[in-house]
Amino acid sequence: MRSKKAQALKVLISLMIMILIYLIIMAVLKTRQPSSLRRSYEVTNERFREEKSQFHQSQRQLVKVGSVFTIVPELPHNLNVLIIINTIPLETERRNILRQTWARQSSWTLESQSSFPDSGDIVDIGYFFMMGFHRNPCIDQSVKDESQIHRDILRVNLTESYRGLINKVLLTFEWVTNLDTKPRFIVKADHDIYVKIPELATWLLITPTPTKLFAGFVIRNAHVIRAIQSPWYVSKEDYSEEFFPPYCGGPFYIFSHNLFLHVMNASKVIKPFVVEDAYMALLVNKMGVEPHDSGRYLVNWDRTLNDEVLKTPEDKIKIPSGVVLGDSISSVAIKLIHRVYMRG
């Protein structure tokens, strides 16, 4: 009888020890949970600052092309003008429309005109689309399939976001500096504009411009936004002035190759911030260069154009002056503008 009581007591003690161990473990996990959640919250809040420094790390890894650029385009060796078109993975239809309209590898011979000393020049123009990842496997695979057909996509190993645009642009520009081809002009364009390519070729080769050229639609006295909830928020730590220097609006701007190289060198030492076009002006400003202002002759930035084109019968559409039209032009409007423009 005593033996059974002793055995029962041992079982009870063992159970109590197991319960005690369980309670201790739960207490430890409970005390750790807030710290884990706090770390997760802090990581989320720090993501933007990590994203801004990411392009510096990526630049040091450019030798490992596959780690930074998962798809690269094929380009002609001799280019006068290279157009880099900013797009996102989902916009397959838009890219196809651009390929059918103004975005194509082309050569233009400037007609001989006695008043132009450079008449008769041939302008070779190339382009490619830059984008990041969508992170939907089906969409990202579709982009890879598209690239194998057209060979005109540079995909940067970043997830697409507005605040990540500056990193995408800087990494793409860095890739361009390492090309064998050295175009005289590098253009950054958005996919919702229309470019009159023959007029762009003429403007670049004939119009008197500064030796070091940074041109586009010049924006002046732009206030720096400090509201943290804004997509264009810039902290005083990133940029302390109240106004940005004059800059060329992001939908379209041009660098001459000699300035482009200096800008890329400056980008490695000047801290980037989210407003991509204003940041480019800061880099240019550090080189002692001001944006070249051609008024609306180069960029006719008019967001009402899309609605005007869509509500007007095609035979009544009048193409506005300006080498570049937009932005915010729909795919349908781009096709209409192109048909009317090419009919001359």
PDB file of C-alpha atoms in Angstrom, residues 32-326:
ATOM      1  CA  ARG A  32       9.746  38.678 -25.105  1.00  0.00           C
ATOM      2  CA  GLN A  33       6.748  39.295 -27.327  1.00  0.00           C
ATOM      3  CA  PRO A  34       6.505  43.101 -26.957  1.00  0.00           C
ATOM      4  CA  SER A  35      10.208  43.414 -27.739  1.00  0.00           C
ATOM      5  CA  SER A  36       9.764  41.287 -30.881  1.00  0.00           C
ATOM      6  CA  LEU A  37       6.775  43.339 -31.974  1.00  0.00           C
ATOM      7  CA  ARG A  38       8.660  46.555 -31.265  1.00  0.00           C
ATOM      8  CA  ARG A  39      11.595  45.382 -33.371  1.00  0.00           C
ATOM      9  CA  SER A  40       9.184  44.548 -36.215  1.00  0.00           C
ATOM     10  CA  TYR A  41       7.594  47.996 -35.926  1.00  0.00           C
ATOM     11  CA  GLU A  42      10.973  49.705 -35.860  1.00  0.00           C
ATOM     12  CA  VAL A  43      12.100  47.781 -38.942  1.00  0.00           C
ATOM     13  CA  THR A  44       8.943  48.896 -40.761  1.00  0.00           C
ATOM     14  CA  ASN A  45       9.543  52.511 -39.815  1.00  0.00           C
ATOM     15  CA  GLU A  46      13.201  52.299 -40.832  1.00  0.00           C
ATOM     16  CA  ARG A  47      12.456  50.731 -44.217  1.00  0.00           C
ATOM     17  CA  PHE A  48      12.553  54.011 -46.123  1.00  0.00           C
ATOM     18  CA  ARG A  49      15.967  54.942 -44.722  1.00  0.00           C
ATOM     19  CA  GLU A  50      17.270  51.481 -45.548  1.00  0.00           C
ATOM     20  CA  GLU A  51      15.826  51.819 -49.056  1.00  0.00           C
ATOM     21  CA  LYS A  52      17.611  55.127 -49.575  1.00  0.00           C
ATOM     22  CA  SER A  53      20.989  53.658 -48.661  1.00  0.00           C
ATOM     23  CA  GLN A  54      20.396  50.471 -50.636  1.00  0.00           C
ATOM     24  CA  PHE A  55      21.520  51.937 -53.955  1.00  0.00           C
ATOM     25  CA  HIS A  56      24.974  52.721 -52.492  1.00  0.00           C
ATOM     26  CA  GLN A  57      25.388  49.074 -51.507  1.00  0.00           C
ATOM     27  CA  SER A  58      24.089  47.965 -54.900  1.00  0.00           C
ATOM     28  CA  GLN A  59      26.574  50.194 -56.711  1.00  0.00           C
ATOM     29  CA  ARG A  60      29.408  48.357 -54.962  1.00  0.00           C
ATOM     30  CA  GLN A  61      27.959  45.077 -56.209  1.00  0.00           C
ATOM     31  CA  LEU A  62      27.680  46.013 -59.884  1.00  0.00           C
ATOM     32  CA  VAL A  63      30.224  43.376 -60.806  1.00  0.00           C
ATOM     33  CA  LYS A  64      27.575  40.822 -59.789  1.00  0.00           C
ATOM     34  CA  VAL A  65      25.209  41.893 -62.535  1.00  0.00           C
ATOM     35  CA  GLY A  66      22.608  39.250 -61.761  1.00  0.00           C
ATOM     36  CA  SER A  67      22.231  40.463 -58.170  1.00  0.00           C
ATOM     37  CA  VAL A  68      21.272  44.021 -59.184  1.00  0.00           C
ATOM     38  CA  PHE A  69      19.884  43.697 -62.716  1.00  0.00           C
ATOM     39  CA  THR A  70      17.935  40.521 -63.333  1.00  0.00           C
ATOM     40  CA  ILE A  71      17.154  41.436 -66.965  1.00  0.00           C
ATOM     41  CA  VAL A  72      19.269  43.623 -69.264  1.00  0.00           C
ATOM     42  CA  PRO A  73      18.413  45.045 -72.705  1.00  0.00           C
ATOM     43  CA  GLU A  74      20.289  44.752 -75.976  1.00  0.00           C
ATOM     44  CA  LEU A  75      21.337  48.109 -77.414  1.00  0.00           C
ATOM     45  CA  PRO A  76      23.013  49.241 -80.643  1.00  0.00           C
ATOM     46  CA  HIS A  77      26.694  50.088 -80.253  1.00  0.00           C
ATOM     47  CA  ASN A  78      26.563  53.519 -81.872  1.00  0.00           C
ATOM     48  CA  LEU A  79      23.942  55.783 -80.363  1.00  0.00           C
ATOM     49  CA  ASN A  80      23.612  59.540 -80.327  1.00  0.00           C
ATOM     50  CA  VAL A  81      20.614  59.506 -78.008  1.00  0.00           C
ATOM     51  CA  LEU A  82      19.606  56.928 -75.397  1.00  0.00           C
ATOM     52  CA  ILE A  83      16.059  57.204 -74.007  1.00  0.00           C
ATOM     53  CA  ILE A  84      15.375  55.480 -70.681  1.00  0.00           C
ATOM     54  CA  ILE A  85      11.635  54.993 -70.200  1.00  0.00           C
ATOM     55  CA  ASN A  86      10.382  54.599 -66.655  1.00  0.00           C
ATOM     56  CA  THR A  87       7.590  52.027 -66.368  1.00  0.00           C
ATOM     57  CA  ILE A  88       6.152  49.398 -64.018  1.00  0.00           C
ATOM     58  CA  PRO A  89       5.631  45.655 -64.564  1.00  0.00           C
ATOM     59  CA  LEU A  90       1.841  45.810 -64.944  1.00  0.00           C
ATOM     60  CA  GLU A  91       1.976  48.224 -67.899  1.00  0.00           C
ATOM     61  CA  THR A  92       2.587  45.651 -70.640  1.00  0.00           C
ATOM     62  CA  GLU A  93      -0.022  47.163 -72.949  1.00  0.00           C
ATOM     63  CA  ARG A  94       1.474  50.628 -72.534  1.00  0.00           C
ATOM     64  CA  ARG A  95       4.948  49.379 -73.434  1.00  0.00           C
ATOM     65  CA  ASN A  96       3.603  47.669 -76.552  1.00  0.00           C
ATOM     66  CA  ILE A  97       1.901  50.892 -77.635  1.00  0.00           C
ATOM     67  CA  LEU A  98       5.093  52.872 -77.127  1.00  0.00           C
ATOM     68  CA  ARG A  99       7.007  50.294 -79.184  1.00  0.00           C
ATOM     69  CA  GLN A 100       4.477  50.820 -81.973  1.00  0.00           C
ATOM     70  CA  THR A 101       4.609  54.628 -81.772  1.00  0.00           C
ATOM     71  CA  TRP A 102       7.544  56.739 -80.619  1.00  0.00           C
ATOM     72  CA  ALA A 103       9.716  54.283 -78.645  1.00  0.00           C
ATOM     73  CA  ARG A 104      11.761  52.351 -81.170  1.00  0.00           C
ATOM     74  CA  GLN A 105      15.380  52.082 -82.283  1.00  0.00           C
ATOM     75  CA  SER A 106      15.634  54.533 -85.170  1.00  0.00           C
ATOM     76  CA  SER A 107      17.904  56.683 -87.300  1.00  0.00           C
ATOM     77  CA  TRP A 108      16.984  60.146 -88.483  1.00  0.00           C
ATOM     78  CA  THR A 109      18.787  62.174 -91.127  1.00  0.00           C
ATOM     79  CA  LEU A 110      18.461  65.880 -90.603  1.00  0.00           C
ATOM     80  CA  GLU A 111      17.497  67.550 -93.848  1.00  0.00           C
ATOM     81  CA  SER A 112      20.191  69.861 -95.229  1.00  0.00           C
ATOM     82  CA  GLN A 113      19.434  73.456 -94.405  1.00  0.00           C
ATOM     83  CA  SER A 114      21.985  76.124 -95.164  1.00  0.00           C
ATOM     84  CA  SER A 115      21.381  77.924 -91.871  1.00  0.00           C
ATOM     85  CA  PHE A 116      22.429  74.853 -89.867  1.00  0.00           C
ATOM     86  CA  PRO A 117      26.141  73.990 -89.833  1.00  0.00           C
ATOM     87  CA  ASP A 118      25.424  70.414 -88.669  1.00  0.00           C
ATOM     88  CA  SER A 119      22.872  69.675 -91.399  1.00  0.00           C
ATOM     89  CA  GLY A 120      22.937  66.215 -92.900  1.00  0.00           C
ATOM     90  CA  ASP A 121      23.838  64.523 -89.579  1.00  0.00           C
ATOM     91  CA  ILE A 122      22.382  61.101 -88.883  1.00  0.00           C
ATOM     92  CA  VAL A 123      20.912  60.737 -85.391  1.00  0.00           C
ATOM     93  CA  ASP A 124      20.771  57.184 -84.027  1.00  0.00           C
ATOM     94  CA  ILE A 125      18.265  56.845 -81.195  1.00  0.00           C
ATOM     95  CA  GLY A 126      17.922  53.880 -78.877  1.00  0.00           C
ATOM     96  CA  TYR A 127      15.697  53.211 -75.916  1.00  0.00           C
ATOM     97  CA  PHE A 128      14.924  50.744 -73.161  1.00  0.00           C
ATOM     98  CA  PHE A 129      12.374  50.386 -70.370  1.00  0.00           C
ATOM     99  CA  MET A 130      13.489  50.418 -66.741  1.00  0.00           C
ATOM    100  CA  MET A 131      11.425  48.764 -64.030  1.00  0.00           C
ATOM    101  CA  GLY A 132      11.611  46.907 -60.740  1.00  0.00           C
ATOM    102  CA  PHE A 133       9.766  43.851 -59.447  1.00  0.00           C
ATOM    103  CA  HIS A 134       6.050  43.612 -58.812  1.00  0.00           C
ATOM    104  CA  ARG A 135       6.665  40.626 -56.452  1.00  0.00           C
ATOM    105  CA  ASN A 136       3.721  38.753 -57.934  1.00  0.00           C
ATOM    106  CA  PRO A 137       5.427  35.692 -59.486  1.00  0.00           C
ATOM    107  CA  CYS A 138       3.053  35.543 -62.466  1.00  0.00           C
ATOM    108  CA  ILE A 139       3.518  39.237 -63.331  1.00  0.00           C
ATOM    109  CA  ASP A 140       7.298  39.106 -62.890  1.00  0.00           C
ATOM    110  CA  GLN A 141       7.515  35.998 -65.069  1.00  0.00           C
ATOM    111  CA  SER A 142       5.422  37.759 -67.705  1.00  0.00           C
ATOM    112  CA  VAL A 143       7.959  40.606 -67.764  1.00  0.00           C
ATOM    113  CA  LYS A 144      10.771  38.084 -68.243  1.00  0.00           C
ATOM    114  CA  ASP A 145       8.895  36.507 -71.156  1.00  0.00           C
ATOM    115  CA  GLU A 146       8.295  39.950 -72.660  1.00  0.00           C
ATOM    116  CA  SER A 147      11.987  40.803 -72.372  1.00  0.00           C
ATOM    117  CA  GLN A 148      12.966  37.682 -74.281  1.00  0.00           C
ATOM    118  CA  ILE A 149      10.819  38.869 -77.196  1.00  0.00           C
ATOM    119  CA  HIS A 150      11.754  42.545 -77.306  1.00  0.00           C
ATOM    120  CA  ARG A 151      15.181  42.665 -75.575  1.00  0.00           C
ATOM    121  CA  ASP A 152      14.433  46.193 -74.356  1.00  0.00           C
ATOM    122  CA  ILE A 153      13.916  45.870 -70.579  1.00  0.00           C
ATOM    123  CA  LEU A 154      16.283  46.611 -67.712  1.00  0.00           C
ATOM    124  CA  ARG A 155      14.889  45.161 -64.501  1.00  0.00           C
ATOM    125  CA  VAL A 156      16.387  46.405 -61.256  1.00  0.00           C
ATOM    126  CA  ASN A 157      16.283  44.113 -58.251  1.00  0.00           C
ATOM    127  CA  LEU A 158      13.980  46.401 -56.245  1.00  0.00           C
ATOM    128  CA  THR A 159      10.270  46.272 -55.493  1.00  0.00           C
ATOM    129  CA  GLU A 160       8.345  48.976 -57.345  1.00  0.00           C
ATOM    130  CA  SER A 161       7.275  51.917 -55.178  1.00  0.00           C
ATOM    131  CA  TYR A 162       7.233  55.678 -55.558  1.00  0.00           C
ATOM    132  CA  ARG A 163       9.636  56.150 -52.669  1.00  0.00           C
ATOM    133  CA  GLY A 164      11.951  53.631 -54.277  1.00  0.00           C
ATOM    134  CA  LEU A 165      11.983  55.454 -57.627  1.00  0.00           C
ATOM    135  CA  ILE A 166      15.165  57.375 -56.851  1.00  0.00           C
ATOM    136  CA  ASN A 167      17.034  54.118 -56.212  1.00  0.00           C
ATOM    137  CA  LYS A 168      15.719  52.604 -59.439  1.00  0.00           C
ATOM    138  CA  VAL A 169      16.794  55.643 -61.452  1.00  0.00           C
ATOM    139  CA  LEU A 170      20.256  55.895 -59.897  1.00  0.00           C
ATOM    140  CA  LEU A 171      20.995  52.206 -60.377  1.00  0.00           C
ATOM    141  CA  THR A 172      19.817  52.413 -63.975  1.00  0.00           C
ATOM    142  CA  PHE A 173      21.989  55.469 -64.616  1.00  0.00           C
ATOM    143  CA  GLU A 174      24.948  53.651 -63.085  1.00  0.00           C
ATOM    144  CA  TRP A 175      24.334  50.757 -65.478  1.00  0.00           C
ATOM    145  CA  VAL A 176      24.354  53.195 -68.405  1.00  0.00           C
ATOM    146  CA  THR A 177      27.754  54.596 -67.378  1.00  0.00           C
ATOM    147  CA  ASN A 178      29.229  51.102 -67.774  1.00  0.00           C
ATOM    148  CA  LEU A 179      27.956  50.576 -71.330  1.00  0.00           C
ATOM    149  CA  ASP A 180      30.380  50.288 -74.223  1.00  0.00           C
ATOM    150  CA  THR A 181      28.227  52.705 -76.197  1.00  0.00           C
ATOM    151  CA  LYS A 182      28.619  56.335 -75.127  1.00  0.00           C
ATOM    152  CA  PRO A 183      25.586  58.318 -76.358  1.00  0.00           C
ATOM    153  CA  ARG A 184      25.924  62.080 -76.614  1.00  0.00           C
ATOM    154  CA  PHE A 185      22.655  62.508 -74.749  1.00  0.00           C
ATOM    155  CA  ILE A 186      20.846  60.468 -72.099  1.00  0.00           C
ATOM    156  CA  VAL A 187      17.106  61.034 -71.718  1.00  0.00           C
ATOM    157  CA  LYS A 188      14.893  59.926 -68.840  1.00  0.00           C
ATOM    158  CA  ALA A 189      11.215  59.752 -69.808  1.00  0.00           C
ATOM    159  CA  ASP A 190       8.005  58.484 -68.215  1.00  0.00           C
ATOM    160  CA  HIS A 191       5.731  56.085 -70.084  1.00  0.00           C
ATOM    161  CA  ASP A 192       2.767  58.479 -70.119  1.00  0.00           C
ATOM    162  CA  ILE A 193       4.216  61.130 -72.438  1.00  0.00           C
ATOM    163  CA  TYR A 194       4.508  61.481 -76.209  1.00  0.00           C
ATOM    164  CA  VAL A 195       7.858  62.355 -77.788  1.00  0.00           C
ATOM    165  CA  LYS A 196       8.095  63.725 -81.315  1.00  0.00           C
ATOM    166  CA  ILE A 197      11.271  61.823 -82.107  1.00  0.00           C
ATOM    167  CA  PRO A 198      12.206  63.650 -85.356  1.00  0.00           C
ATOM    168  CA  GLU A 199      11.862  66.986 -83.573  1.00  0.00           C
ATOM    169  CA  LEU A 200      13.866  65.727 -80.597  1.00  0.00           C
ATOM    170  CA  ALA A 201      16.693  64.714 -82.942  1.00  0.00           C
ATOM    171  CA  THR A 202      16.598  68.127 -84.593  1.00  0.00           C
ATOM    172  CA  TRP A 203      16.477  69.959 -81.265  1.00  0.00           C
ATOM    173  CA  LEU A 204      19.457  68.097 -79.842  1.00  0.00           C
ATOM    174  CA  LEU A 205      21.729  68.505 -82.851  1.00  0.00           C
ATOM    175  CA  ILE A 206      20.736  71.928 -84.127  1.00  0.00           C
ATOM    176  CA  THR A 207      19.510  74.047 -81.209  1.00  0.00           C
ATOM    177  CA  PRO A 208      22.308  76.011 -79.514  1.00  0.00           C
ATOM    178  CA  THR A 209      22.598  74.580 -75.995  1.00  0.00           C
ATOM    179  CA  PRO A 210      25.169  74.667 -73.190  1.00  0.00           C
ATOM    180  CA  THR A 211      28.132  72.286 -73.487  1.00  0.00           C
ATOM    181  CA  LYS A 212      26.980  70.615 -70.277  1.00  0.00           C
ATOM    182  CA  LEU A 213      23.271  70.202 -70.816  1.00  0.00           C
ATOM    183  CA  PHE A 214      20.497  69.494 -68.326  1.00  0.00           C
ATOM    184  CA  ALA A 215      17.186  70.335 -70.000  1.00  0.00           C
ATOM    185  CA  GLY A 216      13.464  69.781 -69.589  1.00  0.00           C
ATOM    186  CA  PHE A 217      10.457  71.617 -68.185  1.00  0.00           C
ATOM    187  CA  VAL A 218      12.091  73.828 -65.553  1.00  0.00           C
ATOM    188  CA  ILE A 219      10.290  74.150 -62.216  1.00  0.00           C
ATOM    189  CA  ARG A 220      11.314  77.006 -59.938  1.00  0.00           C
ATOM    190  CA  ASN A 221      10.669  77.891 -56.308  1.00  0.00           C
ATOM    191  CA  ALA A 222       9.264  74.480 -55.450  1.00  0.00           C
ATOM    192  CA  HIS A 223       8.578  74.195 -51.735  1.00  0.00           C
ATOM    193  CA  VAL A 224      10.044  71.219 -49.881  1.00  0.00           C
ATOM    194  CA  ILE A 225       7.201  69.190 -48.365  1.00  0.00           C
ATOM    195  CA  ARG A 226       7.711  68.390 -44.672  1.00  0.00           C
ATOM    196  CA  ALA A 227       4.362  66.654 -44.001  1.00  0.00           C
ATOM    197  CA  ILE A 228       5.452  63.130 -43.117  1.00  0.00           C
ATOM    198  CA  GLN A 229       2.282  61.554 -44.555  1.00  0.00           C
ATOM    199  CA  SER A 230       3.006  62.962 -48.033  1.00  0.00           C
ATOM    200  CA  PRO A 231       4.581  60.728 -50.703  1.00  0.00           C
ATOM    201  CA  TRP A 232       6.922  63.687 -51.450  1.00  0.00           C
ATOM    202  CA  TYR A 233       7.989  64.101 -47.820  1.00  0.00           C
ATOM    203  CA  VAL A 234      11.632  65.114 -47.403  1.00  0.00           C
ATOM    204  CA  SER A 235      13.116  65.463 -43.939  1.00  0.00           C
ATOM    205  CA  LYS A 236      15.390  68.338 -42.959  1.00  0.00           C
ATOM    206  CA  GLU A 237      18.075  65.749 -42.343  1.00  0.00           C
ATOM    207  CA  ASP A 238      17.899  64.756 -46.015  1.00  0.00           C
ATOM    208  CA  TYR A 239      17.592  68.302 -47.366  1.00  0.00           C
ATOM    209  CA  SER A 240      17.664  71.319 -45.093  1.00  0.00           C
ATOM    210  CA  GLU A 241      16.658  74.157 -47.454  1.00  0.00           C
ATOM    211  CA  GLU A 242      13.107  75.482 -47.694  1.00  0.00           C
ATOM    212  CA  PHE A 243      13.028  75.387 -51.503  1.00  0.00           C
ATOM    213  CA  PHE A 244      14.491  73.017 -54.058  1.00  0.00           C
ATOM    214  CA  PRO A 245      16.894  74.449 -56.623  1.00  0.00           C
ATOM    215  CA  PRO A 246      15.398  74.892 -60.111  1.00  0.00           C
ATOM    216  CA  TYR A 247      14.887  71.430 -61.589  1.00  0.00           C
ATOM    217  CA  CYS A 248      13.556  69.691 -64.693  1.00  0.00           C
ATOM    218  CA  GLY A 249      10.238  67.911 -64.139  1.00  0.00           C
ATOM    219  CA  GLY A 250      10.491  64.135 -63.849  1.00  0.00           C
ATOM    220  CA  PRO A 251       8.361  63.135 -66.874  1.00  0.00           C
ATOM    221  CA  PHE A 252      11.192  64.129 -69.235  1.00  0.00           C
ATOM    222  CA  TYR A 253      14.720  65.451 -68.848  1.00  0.00           C
ATOM    223  CA  ILE A 254      17.971  65.297 -70.810  1.00  0.00           C
ATOM    224  CA  PHE A 255      21.615  65.083 -69.793  1.00  0.00           C
ATOM    225  CA  SER A 256      24.574  65.564 -72.084  1.00  0.00           C
ATOM    226  CA  HIS A 257      26.978  62.653 -71.617  1.00  0.00           C
ATOM    227  CA  ASN A 258      29.763  64.802 -70.161  1.00  0.00           C
ATOM    228  CA  LEU A 259      27.447  66.141 -67.425  1.00  0.00           C
ATOM    229  CA  PHE A 260      25.822  62.737 -66.869  1.00  0.00           C
ATOM    230  CA  LEU A 261      29.135  61.225 -65.757  1.00  0.00           C
ATOM    231  CA  HIS A 262      29.746  64.047 -63.262  1.00  0.00           C
ATOM    232  CA  VAL A 263      26.206  63.694 -61.911  1.00  0.00           C
ATOM    233  CA  MET A 264      26.686  59.982 -61.292  1.00  0.00           C
ATOM    234  CA  ASN A 265      29.928  60.622 -59.437  1.00  0.00           C
ATOM    235  CA  ALA A 266      28.193  63.237 -57.295  1.00  0.00           C
ATOM    236  CA  SER A 267      25.340  60.825 -56.500  1.00  0.00           C
ATOM    237  CA  LYS A 268      27.777  58.555 -54.687  1.00  0.00           C
ATOM    238  CA  VAL A 269      28.569  61.217 -52.105  1.00  0.00           C
ATOM    239  CA  ILE A 270      25.382  63.317 -51.903  1.00  0.00           C
ATOM    240  CA  LYS A 271      22.604  61.697 -49.907  1.00  0.00           C
ATOM    241  CA  PRO A 272      19.534  60.924 -52.034  1.00  0.00           C
ATOM    242  CA  PHE A 273      15.968  61.848 -51.153  1.00  0.00           C
ATOM    243  CA  VAL A 274      12.635  60.718 -52.497  1.00  0.00           C
ATOM    244  CA  VAL A 275      11.865  63.568 -54.946  1.00  0.00           C
ATOM    245  CA  GLU A 276      13.846  62.149 -57.855  1.00  0.00           C
ATOM    246  CA  ASP A 277      13.725  65.109 -60.257  1.00  0.00           C
ATOM    247  CA  ALA A 278      14.626  67.652 -57.558  1.00  0.00           C
ATOM    248  CA  TYR A 279      17.489  65.429 -56.386  1.00  0.00           C
ATOM    249  CA  MET A 280      18.889  65.381 -59.924  1.00  0.00           C
ATOM    250  CA  ALA A 281      18.896  69.181 -59.902  1.00  0.00           C
ATOM    251  CA  LEU A 282      20.800  69.154 -56.618  1.00  0.00           C
ATOM    252  CA  LEU A 283      23.500  66.979 -58.213  1.00  0.00           C
ATOM    253  CA  VAL A 284      23.638  69.225 -61.270  1.00  0.00           C
ATOM    254  CA  ASN A 285      23.717  72.324 -59.076  1.00  0.00           C
ATOM    255  CA  LYS A 286      26.766  70.964 -57.250  1.00  0.00           C
ATOM    256  CA  MET A 287      28.514  70.843 -60.633  1.00  0.00           C
ATOM    257  CA  GLY A 288      27.773  74.555 -61.154  1.00  0.00           C
ATOM    258  CA  VAL A 289      25.220  73.855 -63.901  1.00  0.00           C
ATOM    259  CA  GLU A 290      21.743  75.378 -64.176  1.00  0.00           C
ATOM    260  CA  PRO A 291      18.813  73.676 -65.954  1.00  0.00           C
ATOM    261  CA  HIS A 292      18.474  74.845 -69.542  1.00  0.00           C
ATOM    262  CA  ASP A 293      15.055  76.479 -69.903  1.00  0.00           C
ATOM    263  CA  SER A 294      13.506  76.293 -73.376  1.00  0.00           C
ATOM    264  CA  GLY A 295      10.038  77.191 -72.177  1.00  0.00           C
ATOM    265  CA  ARG A 296       7.354  74.973 -73.671  1.00  0.00           C
ATOM    266  CA  TYR A 297       9.252  74.504 -76.922  1.00  0.00           C
ATOM    267  CA  LEU A 298      11.020  71.422 -75.585  1.00  0.00           C
ATOM    268  CA  VAL A 299       8.445  70.119 -73.061  1.00  0.00           C
ATOM    269  CA  ASN A 300       4.827  71.223 -73.361  1.00  0.00           C
ATOM    270  CA  TRP A 301       3.718  69.916 -69.970  1.00  0.00           C
ATOM    271  CA  ASP A 302      -0.073  69.992 -70.211  1.00  0.00           C
ATOM    272  CA  ARG A 303      -2.160  67.432 -68.323  1.00  0.00           C
ATOM    273  CA  THR A 304      -5.358  68.542 -70.043  1.00  0.00           C
ATOM    274  CA  LEU A 305      -4.100  67.203 -73.382  1.00  0.00           C
ATOM    275  CA  ASN A 306      -5.379  63.661 -72.778  1.00  0.00           C
ATOM    276  CA  ASP A 307      -8.992  64.771 -72.296  1.00  0.00           C
ATOM    277  CA  GLU A 308      -8.803  67.170 -75.244  1.00  0.00           C
ATOM    278  CA  VAL A 309      -7.579  64.426 -77.578  1.00  0.00           C
ATOM    279  CA  LEU A 310     -10.142  61.851 -76.423  1.00  0.00           C
ATOM    280  CA  LYS A 311     -13.143  64.157 -76.854  1.00  0.00           C
ATOM    281  CA  THR A 312     -12.067  65.457 -80.293  1.00  0.00           C
ATOM    282  CA  PRO A 313     -12.765  63.600 -83.572  1.00  0.00           C
ATOM    283  CA  GLU A 314      -9.489  62.310 -85.006  1.00  0.00           C
ATOM    284  CA  ASP A 315      -9.654  64.478 -88.128  1.00  0.00           C
ATOM    285  CA  LYS A 316     -10.060  67.557 -85.906  1.00  0.00           C
ATOM    286  CA  ILE A 317      -7.205  66.822 -83.475  1.00  0.00           C
ATOM    287  CA  LYS A 318      -4.509  69.497 -83.454  1.00  0.00           C
ATOM    288  CA  ILE A 319      -1.117  68.458 -82.136  1.00  0.00           C
ATOM    289  CA  PRO A 320       0.259  71.110 -79.752  1.00  0.00           C
ATOM    290  CA  SER A 321       3.667  72.622 -80.270  1.00  0.00           C
ATOM    291  CA  GLY A 322       6.533  71.210 -78.237  1.00  0.00           C
ATOM    292  CA  VAL A 323       8.926  68.315 -78.735  1.00  0.00           C
ATOM    293  CA  VAL A 324       7.484  66.439 -75.747  1.00  0.00           C
ATOM    294  CA  LEU A 325       3.794  66.322 -74.809  1.00  0.00           C
ATOM    295  CA  GLY A 326       2.179  65.250 -71.568  1.00  0.00           C
TER     296      GLY A 326
END
